[in-house]
PDB file of C-alpha atoms in Angstrom:
ATOM      1  CA  MET A   1      39.795  56.046  13.324  1.00 43.00           C
ATOM      2  CA  ASP A   2      37.068  53.866  11.873  1.00 54.00           C
ATOM      3  CA  PRO A   3      35.078  52.748  14.995  1.00 57.00           C
ATOM      4  CA  TYR A   4      34.319  49.449  13.263  1.00 59.00           C
ATOM      5  CA  SER A   5      37.989  48.690  12.508  1.00 56.00           C
ATOM      6  CA  SER A   6      40.019  46.100  14.445  1.00 51.00           C
ATOM      7  CA  GLU A   7      41.207  48.898  16.713  1.00 57.00           C
ATOM      8  CA  GLY A   8      37.855  50.739  16.867  1.00 80.00           C
ATOM      9  CA  GLU A   9      35.502  51.009  19.797  1.00 90.00           C
ATOM     10  CA  LEU A  10      32.574  49.299  18.086  1.00 93.00           C
ATOM     11  CA  VAL A  11      34.483  46.304  16.605  1.00 91.00           C
ATOM     12  CA  ASN A  12      33.106  43.719  19.076  1.00 93.00           C
ATOM     13  CA  ILE A  13      29.439  44.716  18.992  1.00 95.00           C
ATOM     14  CA  HIS A  14      29.643  45.070  15.236  1.00 94.00           C
ATOM     15  CA  ALA A  15      31.226  41.604  14.853  1.00 92.00           C
ATOM     16  CA  ALA A  16      28.597  40.043  17.120  1.00 94.00           C
ATOM     17  CA  PHE A  17      25.796  41.542  15.004  1.00 95.00           C
ATOM     18  CA  HIS A  18      27.223  40.269  11.749  1.00 93.00           C
ATOM     19  CA  GLN A  19      27.819  36.840  13.342  1.00 92.00           C
ATOM     20  CA  TYR A  20      24.030  36.737  14.063  1.00 93.00           C
ATOM     21  CA  GLN A  21      24.702  36.845  17.814  1.00 94.00           C
ATOM     22  CA  TYR A  22      21.749  39.226  18.325  1.00 95.00           C
ATOM     23  CA  GLN A  23      21.093  38.285  21.940  1.00 95.00           C
ATOM     24  CA  SER A  24      24.763  38.903  22.732  1.00 95.00           C
ATOM     25  CA  VAL A  25      24.462  42.389  21.118  1.00 96.00           C
ATOM     26  CA  LEU A  26      21.698  43.135  23.567  1.00 97.00           C
ATOM     27  CA  ASP A  27      23.095  41.427  26.692  1.00 96.00           C
ATOM     28  CA  ASP A  28      26.819  42.086  26.488  1.00 95.00           C
ATOM     29  CA  PHE A  29      26.962  45.743  25.405  1.00 96.00           C
ATOM     30  CA  ASP A  30      25.698  49.026  26.876  1.00 95.00           C
ATOM     31  CA  PRO A  31      25.502  51.954  24.447  1.00 95.00           C
ATOM     32  CA  GLU A  32      26.106  54.352  27.318  1.00 94.00           C
ATOM     33  CA  SER A  33      29.540  52.782  27.905  1.00 94.00           C
ATOM     34  CA  PHE A  34      30.674  53.969  24.505  1.00 94.00           C
ATOM     35  CA  SER A  35      32.164  57.393  23.695  1.00 94.00           C
ATOM     36  CA  PRO A  36      29.448  59.970  22.881  1.00 94.00           C
ATOM     37  CA  GLU A  37      29.945  59.751  19.095  1.00 93.00           C
ATOM     38  CA  ASN A  38      29.516  55.978  19.145  1.00 94.00           C
ATOM     39  CA  ARG A  39      26.537  55.671  21.418  1.00 95.00           C
ATOM     40  CA  LEU A  40      23.976  56.085  18.625  1.00 96.00           C
ATOM     41  CA  PRO A  41      25.645  53.542  16.252  1.00 95.00           C
ATOM     42  CA  ALA A  42      25.748  51.084  19.172  1.00 96.00           C
ATOM     43  CA  ARG A  43      22.140  51.695  19.973  1.00 97.00           C
ATOM     44  CA  VAL A  44      21.175  51.205  16.306  1.00 97.00           C
ATOM     45  CA  LEU A  45      22.916  47.855  16.293  1.00 97.00           C
ATOM     46  CA  GLN A  46      20.857  46.883  19.277  1.00 98.00           C
ATOM     47  CA  LEU A  47      17.628  48.072  17.716  1.00 97.00           C
ATOM     48  CA  ARG A  48      18.417  46.126  14.514  1.00 98.00           C
ATOM     49  CA  SER A  49      19.126  43.067  16.656  1.00 97.00           C
ATOM     50  CA  ARG A  50      15.763  43.419  18.351  1.00 97.00           C
ATOM     51  CA  VAL A  51      14.060  43.649  14.907  1.00 97.00           C
ATOM     52  CA  ALA A  52      15.902  40.453  13.836  1.00 95.00           C
ATOM     53  CA  LEU A  53      14.706  38.766  17.007  1.00 94.00           C
ATOM     54  CA  GLY A  54      11.050  39.536  16.207  1.00 93.00           C
ATOM     55  CA  GLN A  55      10.609  42.630  18.365  1.00 96.00           C
ATOM     56  CA  ALA A  56       9.916  45.042  15.479  1.00 96.00           C
ATOM     57  CA  GLN A  57       6.687  46.528  17.043  1.00 97.00           C
ATOM     58  CA  ALA A  58       8.472  47.253  20.318  1.00 97.00           C
ATOM     59  CA  VAL A  59      11.320  48.908  18.342  1.00 97.00           C
ATOM     60  CA  LEU A  60       8.850  50.948  16.333  1.00 95.00           C
ATOM     61  CA  ASP A  61       7.136  52.154  19.566  1.00 95.00           C
ATOM     62  CA  GLU A  62      10.414  53.030  21.151  1.00 94.00           C
ATOM     63  CA  VAL A  63      11.764  55.212  18.315  1.00 94.00           C
ATOM     64  CA  ALA A  64       8.477  56.770  17.260  1.00 89.00           C
ATOM     65  CA  GLY A  65       9.054  59.947  19.301  1.00 88.00           C
ATOM     66  CA  GLU A  66      12.646  60.353  18.156  1.00 86.00           C
ATOM     67  CA  ALA A  67      12.580  59.447  14.517  1.00 80.00           C
ATOM     68  CA  HIS A  68      11.712  62.944  13.332  1.00 83.00           C
ATOM     69  CA  LYS A  69      14.841  64.271  15.017  1.00 86.00           C
ATOM     70  CA  GLN A  70      17.372  61.666  14.029  1.00 91.00           C
ATOM     71  CA  PRO A  71      17.611  60.270  10.498  1.00 93.00           C
ATOM     72  CA  GLU A  72      19.275  57.131  11.847  1.00 95.00           C
ATOM     73  CA  LEU A  73      16.252  56.316  13.972  1.00 95.00           C
ATOM     74  CA  ALA A  74      13.841  57.164  11.177  1.00 95.00           C
ATOM     75  CA  ALA A  75      15.659  54.526   9.051  1.00 96.00           C
ATOM     76  CA  VAL A  76      15.365  52.005  11.897  1.00 97.00           C
ATOM     77  CA  ALA A  77      11.632  52.751  12.177  1.00 96.00           C
ATOM     78  CA  ALA A  78      11.269  51.970   8.463  1.00 96.00           C
ATOM     79  CA  LEU A  79      13.191  48.712   8.959  1.00 97.00           C
ATOM     80  CA  ALA A  80      10.784  47.742  11.741  1.00 97.00           C
ATOM     81  CA  GLU A  81       7.806  48.508   9.504  1.00 96.00           C
ATOM     82  CA  LEU A  82       9.351  46.297   6.815  1.00 96.00           C
ATOM     83  CA  SER A  83       9.779  43.493   9.312  1.00 94.00           C
ATOM     84  CA  LEU A  84       6.101  43.786  10.273  1.00 94.00           C
ATOM     85  CA  GLY A  85       5.168  43.180   6.624  1.00 90.00           C
ATOM     86  CA  ASN A  86       4.540  46.822   5.693  1.00 94.00           C
ATOM     87  CA  ALA A  87       6.954  46.997   2.816  1.00 93.00           C
ATOM     88  CA  GLY A  88       5.157  49.815   0.987  1.00 95.00           C
ATOM     89  CA  PRO A  89       5.039  52.292   3.909  1.00 95.00           C
ATOM     90  CA  ALA A  90       8.598  51.323   4.875  1.00 96.00           C
ATOM     91  CA  VAL A  91       9.967  52.221   1.433  1.00 97.00           C
ATOM     92  CA  GLU A  92       7.919  55.391   1.348  1.00 96.00           C
ATOM     93  CA  ALA A  93       9.345  56.369   4.770  1.00 95.00           C
ATOM     94  CA  VAL A  94      12.922  55.958   3.462  1.00 96.00           C
ATOM     95  CA  GLU A  95      12.225  57.807   0.255  1.00 95.00           C
ATOM     96  CA  ARG A  96      10.597  60.662   2.242  1.00 94.00           C
ATOM     97  CA  LEU A  97      13.581  60.739   4.640  1.00 93.00           C
ATOM     98  CA  LEU A  98      16.034  61.069   1.756  1.00 93.00           C
ATOM     99  CA  ALA A  99      13.897  63.706   0.092  1.00 92.00           C
ATOM    100  CA  ASP A 100      13.371  65.821   3.188  1.00 88.00           C
ATOM    101  CA  ALA A 101      16.851  65.500   4.714  1.00 82.00           C
ATOM    102  CA  GLY A 102      18.744  65.683   1.465  1.00 79.00           C
ATOM    103  CA  ASP A 103      22.537  65.110   1.387  1.00 79.00           C
ATOM    104  CA  ALA A 104      22.741  64.987   5.177  1.00 79.00           C
ATOM    105  CA  ALA A 105      20.733  61.717   5.181  1.00 79.00           C
ATOM    106  CA  GLY A 106      22.225  60.347   1.998  1.00 84.00           C
ATOM    107  CA  GLU A 107      25.781  60.736   3.321  1.00 90.00           C
ATOM    108  CA  ASN A 108      24.857  59.132   6.699  1.00 93.00           C
ATOM    109  CA  ALA A 109      26.446  55.738   6.941  1.00 94.00           C
ATOM    110  CA  ILE A 110      23.626  54.276   9.065  1.00 95.00           C
ATOM    111  CA  VAL A 111      20.946  55.658   6.818  1.00 95.00           C
ATOM    112  CA  GLN A 112      22.758  54.238   3.809  1.00 96.00           C
ATOM    113  CA  VAL A 113      22.767  50.689   5.160  1.00 96.00           C
ATOM    114  CA  VAL A 114      19.467  50.536   6.970  1.00 97.00           C
ATOM    115  CA  GLY A 115      17.646  52.593   4.360  1.00 96.00           C
ATOM    116  CA  GLY A 116      19.357  50.576   1.573  1.00 96.00           C
ATOM    117  CA  THR A 117      18.170  47.352   3.286  1.00 97.00           C
ATOM    118  CA  VAL A 118      14.588  48.602   3.237  1.00 97.00           C
ATOM    119  CA  LEU A 119      14.710  49.816  -0.380  1.00 97.00           C
ATOM    120  CA  ALA A 120      16.277  46.567  -1.619  1.00 96.00           C
ATOM    121  CA  ALA A 121      13.746  44.373   0.240  1.00 94.00           C
ATOM    122  CA  GLY A 122      10.946  46.611  -1.061  1.00 94.00           C
ATOM    123  CA  GLY A 123      11.875  45.989  -4.689  1.00 93.00           C
ATOM    124  CA  LYS A 124      13.782  49.256  -5.163  1.00 96.00           C
ATOM    125  CA  ALA A 125      17.176  47.705  -5.958  1.00 95.00           C
ATOM    126  CA  ASP A 126      18.383  50.561  -8.177  1.00 95.00           C
ATOM    127  CA  GLU A 127      17.487  53.201  -5.550  1.00 96.00           C
ATOM    128  CA  ALA A 128      19.214  51.100  -2.901  1.00 96.00           C
ATOM    129  CA  LEU A 129      22.382  50.782  -4.992  1.00 96.00           C
ATOM    130  CA  ALA A 130      22.363  54.557  -5.680  1.00 95.00           C
ATOM    131  CA  LEU A 131      22.172  55.239  -1.949  1.00 95.00           C
ATOM    132  CA  LEU A 132      24.735  52.618  -0.989  1.00 96.00           C
ATOM    133  CA  GLY A 133      27.079  53.771  -3.692  1.00 93.00           C
ATOM    134  CA  ARG A 134      27.613  57.006  -1.703  1.00 93.00           C
ATOM    135  CA  HIS A 135      29.431  55.187   1.088  1.00 93.00           C
ATOM    136  CA  GLN A 136      32.918  56.091   2.157  1.00 89.00           C
ATOM    137  CA  GLY A 137      34.592  52.885   3.251  1.00 88.00           C
ATOM    138  CA  ASN A 138      31.510  51.382   4.840  1.00 91.00           C
ATOM    139  CA  LEU A 139      31.792  47.555   4.872  1.00 92.00           C
ATOM    140  CA  ASP A 140      28.073  47.117   5.834  1.00 94.00           C
ATOM    141  CA  ALA A 141      27.225  48.967   2.582  1.00 95.00           C
ATOM    142  CA  VAL A 142      29.660  46.854   0.603  1.00 95.00           C
ATOM    143  CA  ALA A 143      28.089  43.656   1.974  1.00 95.00           C
ATOM    144  CA  LEU A 144      24.601  44.807   1.021  1.00 96.00           C
ATOM    145  CA  ILE A 145      25.719  45.903  -2.398  1.00 97.00           C
ATOM    146  CA  VAL A 146      27.147  42.351  -2.969  1.00 97.00           C
ATOM    147  CA  GLN A 147      23.848  40.831  -1.884  1.00 96.00           C
ATOM    148  CA  ILE A 148      21.880  43.025  -4.273  1.00 97.00           C
ATOM    149  CA  TYR A 149      24.222  42.226  -7.196  1.00 97.00           C
ATOM    150  CA  LEU A 150      23.851  38.484  -6.491  1.00 96.00           C
ATOM    151  CA  GLN A 151      20.085  38.802  -6.419  1.00 94.00           C
ATOM    152  CA  GLN A 152      20.352  40.429  -9.816  1.00 95.00           C
ATOM    153  CA  ASN A 153      22.607  37.595 -11.025  1.00 94.00           C
ATOM    154  CA  ARG A 154      25.388  40.114 -11.564  1.00 95.00           C
ATOM    155  CA  ASN A 155      28.077  37.873 -10.194  1.00 95.00           C
ATOM    156  CA  ASP A 156      30.791  39.845 -12.047  1.00 95.00           C
ATOM    157  CA  LEU A 157      29.888  43.071 -10.241  1.00 96.00           C
ATOM    158  CA  ALA A 158      29.575  41.295  -6.926  1.00 96.00           C
ATOM    159  CA  LEU A 159      33.024  39.873  -7.401  1.00 95.00           C
ATOM    160  CA  LYS A 160      34.513  43.280  -8.230  1.00 95.00           C
ATOM    161  CA  GLU A 161      32.917  44.777  -5.113  1.00 95.00           C
ATOM    162  CA  VAL A 162      34.440  42.112  -2.901  1.00 94.00           C
ATOM    163  CA  ALA A 163      37.864  42.383  -4.576  1.00 93.00           C
ATOM    164  CA  SER A 164      37.837  46.150  -4.032  1.00 92.00           C
ATOM    165  CA  ALA A 165      36.883  45.828  -0.376  1.00 91.00           C
ATOM    166  CA  ARG A 166      39.491  43.149   0.155  1.00 89.00           C
ATOM    167  CA  ARG A 167      42.201  45.626  -0.632  1.00 87.00           C
ATOM    168  CA  TRP A 168      41.292  47.971   2.254  1.00 84.00           C
ATOM    169  CA  ALA A 169      39.587  45.600   4.727  1.00 81.00           C
ATOM    170  CA  GLN A 170      41.528  42.341   4.416  1.00 74.00           C
ATOM    171  CA  ASP A 171      40.664  40.709   7.699  1.00 76.00           C
ATOM    172  CA  SER A 172      37.104  41.764   8.125  1.00 84.00           C
ATOM    173  CA  ILE A 173      34.456  39.135   8.871  1.00 87.00           C
ATOM    174  CA  LEU A 174      32.082  40.989   6.541  1.00 91.00           C
ATOM    175  CA  VAL A 175      34.532  40.727   3.639  1.00 92.00           C
ATOM    176  CA  ASN A 176      35.010  37.018   4.348  1.00 92.00           C
ATOM    177  CA  LEU A 177      31.252  36.513   4.337  1.00 94.00           C
ATOM    178  CA  ALA A 178      30.698  38.527   1.208  1.00 94.00           C
ATOM    179  CA  GLU A 179      33.472  36.618  -0.558  1.00 95.00           C
ATOM    180  CA  SER A 180      31.840  33.369   0.508  1.00 95.00           C
ATOM    181  CA  TRP A 181      28.429  34.416  -0.841  1.00 96.00           C
ATOM    182  CA  VAL A 182      30.067  35.112  -4.207  1.00 96.00           C
ATOM    183  CA  GLY A 183      32.029  31.855  -3.976  1.00 95.00           C
ATOM    184  CA  LEU A 184      28.746  29.893  -3.744  1.00 94.00           C
ATOM    185  CA  ARG A 185      27.806  31.468  -7.114  1.00 94.00           C
ATOM    186  CA  GLN A 186      31.209  30.827  -8.712  1.00 93.00           C
ATOM    187  CA  GLY A 187      31.385  27.145  -7.889  1.00 92.00           C
ATOM    188  CA  GLY A 188      34.321  24.788  -8.193  1.00 92.00           C
ATOM    189  CA  GLU A 189      36.971  25.177  -5.552  1.00 93.00           C
ATOM    190  CA  LYS A 190      35.097  28.282  -4.299  1.00 94.00           C
ATOM    191  CA  TYR A 191      32.501  26.009  -2.739  1.00 95.00           C
ATOM    192  CA  GLN A 192      35.074  24.528  -0.419  1.00 95.00           C
ATOM    193  CA  GLN A 193      36.529  27.918   0.455  1.00 95.00           C
ATOM    194  CA  ALA A 194      33.016  29.207   1.359  1.00 95.00           C
ATOM    195  CA  PHE A 195      32.388  26.098   3.365  1.00 96.00           C
ATOM    196  CA  TYR A 196      35.404  26.747   5.532  1.00 95.00           C
ATOM    197  CA  VAL A 197      34.222  30.225   6.462  1.00 94.00           C
ATOM    198  CA  PHE A 198      30.621  29.067   7.226  1.00 95.00           C
ATOM    199  CA  GLU A 199      31.722  26.017   9.135  1.00 95.00           C
ATOM    200  CA  GLU A 200      34.060  27.967  11.371  1.00 94.00           C
ATOM    201  CA  LEU A 201      31.228  30.367  12.303  1.00 92.00           C
ATOM    202  CA  ALA A 202      28.652  27.628  12.667  1.00 93.00           C
ATOM    203  CA  GLN A 203      30.662  25.242  14.818  1.00 90.00           C
ATOM    204  CA  ALA A 204      32.329  27.667  17.198  1.00 90.00           C
ATOM    205  CA  PRO A 205      30.231  27.989  20.335  1.00 88.00           C
ATOM    206  CA  SER A 206      30.607  31.777  20.404  1.00 88.00           C
ATOM    207  CA  THR A 207      29.421  32.316  16.827  1.00 89.00           C
ATOM    208  CA  SER A 208      27.110  29.334  16.154  1.00 91.00           C
ATOM    209  CA  SER A 209      23.629  30.421  15.173  1.00 93.00           C
ATOM    210  CA  VAL A 210      20.731  29.194  13.082  1.00 94.00           C
ATOM    211  CA  GLN A 211      21.863  31.438  10.215  1.00 94.00           C
ATOM    212  CA  THR A 212      25.480  30.172  10.159  1.00 94.00           C
ATOM    213  CA  LEU A 213      24.340  26.549  10.369  1.00 96.00           C
ATOM    214  CA  VAL A 214      22.040  27.045   7.360  1.00 96.00           C
ATOM    215  CA  ALA A 215      24.947  28.736   5.488  1.00 96.00           C
ATOM    216  CA  GLN A 216      27.132  25.726   6.262  1.00 96.00           C
ATOM    217  CA  ALA A 217      24.337  23.405   5.072  1.00 96.00           C
ATOM    218  CA  VAL A 218      24.043  25.264   1.741  1.00 96.00           C
ATOM    219  CA  ALA A 219      27.795  24.940   1.190  1.00 96.00           C
ATOM    220  CA  GLU A 220      27.600  21.241   2.022  1.00 96.00           C
ATOM    221  CA  LEU A 221      24.795  20.805  -0.499  1.00 96.00           C
ATOM    222  CA  HIS A 222      26.907  22.473  -3.217  1.00 95.00           C
ATOM    223  CA  LEU A 223      29.702  20.068  -2.382  1.00 95.00           C
ATOM    224  CA  GLY A 224      27.319  17.052  -2.719  1.00 95.00           C
ATOM    225  CA  ARG A 225      27.525  16.200   0.965  1.00 96.00           C
ATOM    226  CA  THR A 226      23.900  15.577   1.745  1.00 96.00           C
ATOM    227  CA  GLU A 227      24.388  13.785   5.042  1.00 96.00           C
ATOM    228  CA  GLU A 228      26.501  16.633   6.392  1.00 96.00           C
ATOM    229  CA  ALA A 229      23.960  19.151   5.084  1.00 96.00           C
ATOM    230  CA  GLN A 230      21.199  17.248   6.846  1.00 96.00           C
ATOM    231  CA  SER A 231      23.135  17.324  10.122  1.00 96.00           C
ATOM    232  CA  ALA A 232      23.684  21.080   9.896  1.00 96.00           C
ATOM    233  CA  LEU A 233      19.963  21.646   9.052  1.00 96.00           C
ATOM    234  CA  ASP A 234      18.900  19.480  11.964  1.00 96.00           C
ATOM    235  CA  GLN A 235      21.051  21.553  14.340  1.00 95.00           C
ATOM    236  CA  ALA A 236      19.503  24.754  12.884  1.00 95.00           C
ATOM    237  CA  LEU A 237      16.001  23.547  13.292  1.00 95.00           C
ATOM    238  CA  GLN A 238      16.755  22.476  16.849  1.00 95.00           C
ATOM    239  CA  LYS A 239      17.819  26.000  17.625  1.00 93.00           C
ATOM    240  CA  ASP A 240      14.764  27.500  15.876  1.00 93.00           C
ATOM    241  CA  PRO A 241      12.044  25.168  14.440  1.00 94.00           C
ATOM    242  CA  SER A 242      10.276  28.095  12.842  1.00 93.00           C
ATOM    243  CA  TYR A 243      13.279  29.620  10.939  1.00 94.00           C
ATOM    244  CA  ALA A 244      12.065  29.783   7.363  1.00 94.00           C
ATOM    245  CA  GLU A 245      15.445  29.565   5.668  1.00 95.00           C
ATOM    246  CA  ALA A 246      16.206  26.363   7.497  1.00 96.00           C
ATOM    247  CA  ILE A 247      12.837  24.888   6.549  1.00 96.00           C
ATOM    248  CA  ALA A 248      13.218  25.959   2.868  1.00 96.00           C
ATOM    249  CA  ASN A 249      16.685  24.420   2.626  1.00 96.00           C
ATOM    250  CA  ALA A 250      15.556  21.240   4.353  1.00 96.00           C
ATOM    251  CA  LEU A 251      12.817  21.058   1.742  1.00 95.00           C
ATOM    252  CA  VAL A 252      15.373  21.453  -1.067  1.00 95.00           C
ATOM    253  CA  LEU A 253      17.551  18.742   0.509  1.00 96.00           C
ATOM    254  CA  GLN A 254      14.584  16.336   0.754  1.00 95.00           C
ATOM    255  CA  ALA A 255      13.877  16.882  -2.944  1.00 94.00           C
ATOM    256  CA  ILE A 256      17.515  16.267  -3.886  1.00 94.00           C
ATOM    257  CA  ILE A 257      17.638  12.933  -2.032  1.00 94.00           C
ATOM    258  CA  GLY A 258      14.274  11.860  -3.411  1.00 94.00           C
ATOM    259  CA  LYS A 259      12.099  12.096  -0.264  1.00 94.00           C
ATOM    260  CA  ASP A 260       8.648  13.447   0.048  1.00 93.00           C
ATOM    261  CA  THR A 261       8.544  17.267   0.555  1.00 92.00           C
ATOM    262  CA  SER A 262       4.847  17.829   1.197  1.00 92.00           C
ATOM    263  CA  GLU A 263       5.130  18.098   4.968  1.00 94.00           C
ATOM    264  CA  LEU A 264       7.990  20.601   4.834  1.00 94.00           C
ATOM    265  CA  LYS A 265       6.198  22.558   2.118  1.00 93.00           C
ATOM    266  CA  GLU A 266       3.143  22.930   4.343  1.00 94.00           C
ATOM    267  CA  THR A 267       5.346  23.868   7.274  1.00 94.00           C
ATOM    268  CA  LEU A 268       6.971  26.601   5.248  1.00 94.00           C
ATOM    269  CA  LYS A 269       3.564  27.842   4.074  1.00 93.00           C
ATOM    270  CA  ASN A 270       2.467  28.134   7.616  1.00 92.00           C
ATOM    271  CA  LYS A 271       5.592  29.870   8.909  1.00 91.00           C
ATOM    272  CA  ALA A 272       6.365  32.113   5.926  1.00 90.00           C
ATOM    273  CA  PRO A 273       3.628  32.102   3.304  1.00 90.00           C
ATOM    274  CA  GLN A 274       5.375  34.798   1.246  1.00 85.00           C
ATOM    275  CA  HIS A 275       8.805  33.093   1.297  1.00 90.00           C
ATOM    276  CA  ALA A 276      10.735  33.566  -1.961  1.00 88.00           C
ATOM    277  CA  PHE A 277      10.920  29.734  -2.415  1.00 90.00           C
ATOM    278  CA  LEU A 278       7.156  29.381  -2.363  1.00 90.00           C
ATOM    279  CA  THR A 279       6.585  32.410  -4.573  1.00 90.00           C
ATOM    280  CA  ASP A 280       9.077  31.152  -7.129  1.00 89.00           C
ATOM    281  CA  LEU A 281       7.544  27.685  -7.037  1.00 86.00           C
ATOM    282  CA  GLU A 282       4.073  29.103  -7.562  1.00 87.00           C
ATOM    283  CA  GLU A 283       5.217  31.218 -10.536  1.00 88.00           C
ATOM    284  CA  LYS A 284       7.003  28.258 -12.228  1.00 89.00           C
ATOM    285  CA  SER A 285       3.975  26.059 -11.619  1.00 86.00           C
ATOM    286  CA  ALA A 286       1.745  28.641 -13.281  1.00 88.00           C
ATOM    287  CA  LEU A 287       4.204  28.897 -16.252  1.00 88.00           C
ATOM    288  CA  PHE A 288       4.172  25.107 -16.587  1.00 86.00           C
ATOM    289  CA  ASP A 289       0.343  24.959 -16.547  1.00 84.00           C
ATOM    290  CA  THR A 290       0.243  27.674 -19.221  1.00 87.00           C
ATOM    291  CA  ALA A 291       2.667  25.845 -21.406  1.00 87.00           C
ATOM    292  CA  ALA A 292       0.941  22.505 -20.843  1.00 84.00           C
ATOM    293  CA  SER A 293      -2.455  23.983 -21.815  1.00 82.00           C
ATOM    294  CA  LYS A 294      -1.138  24.564 -25.311  1.00 82.00           C
ATOM    295  CA  PHE A 295      -0.767  20.850 -25.889  1.00 80.00           C
ATOM    296  CA  SER A 296      -3.362  18.139 -25.940  1.00 67.00           C
ATOM    297  CA  ALA A 297      -2.785  14.418 -25.828  1.00 61.00           C
ATOM    298  CA  LYS A 298      -3.365  12.512 -28.977  1.00 62.00           C
ATOM    299  CA  VAL A 299      -5.194   9.239 -28.551  1.00 57.00           C
ATOM    300  CA  SER A 300      -5.043   6.746 -31.340  1.00 58.00           C
ATOM    301  CA  ALA A 301      -7.733   4.138 -31.797  1.00 52.00           C
TER     302      ALA A 301
END
């Protein structure tokens, strides 16, 4: 039986992780209470939750002595390195793990997902897809593949991946989320369908989080509901004033409604100076300056 399925032993801790309930993953579950074969997967979910909560250095210190024995923990160590801003060493660690351990690592479901996450974030999307493509019914891998395709603007491939997963994992929260991510790219009535998924997660006390509130706000923005988007972003920033995605989307909202964005831009620079929004803005500003330099104003007497 798949331990992550609705009848599986890991279903609740797995669902909590993907609903961004990271503290619940740590507080409400004990890896030692699971059957022997599921203790390591449960521990990995807890370690990944700690990384998401900003405890990457502590995670790295904890697994340092075990990583050479267990490929799953080696992948987690690389994820912690990535979270600490060391993308280069993190990618090298995953590539070394795959080279040294061979098929045993490449066929490992945890290595596929955690290693694929590191590779994708480190700019190695093709390597990540090659690793993730070896999965055998792993919904975490499917979700990550969908994210990579969307980042590559391959909406067609992302949609195919979701449609395929829907056939064998119909009621999974991960499939619902992946379908909603794709829906935000498809537009039209898909915006509303995505909104329903994100709103349900964002407004239920047991699943509300800064991430789900931002997702709801993004769906609201696509639907043209700026006041509702503002409300969701306000709730997100109340939960975590330093959450970069909430700040970035609040900045976008302010621009849409014609308000000054300078304060939010400075806040984002302070909290996440390498955020994709700022990098993209800087690149486009440079392109504009280059184009503008080719023209000179003509002044007539």
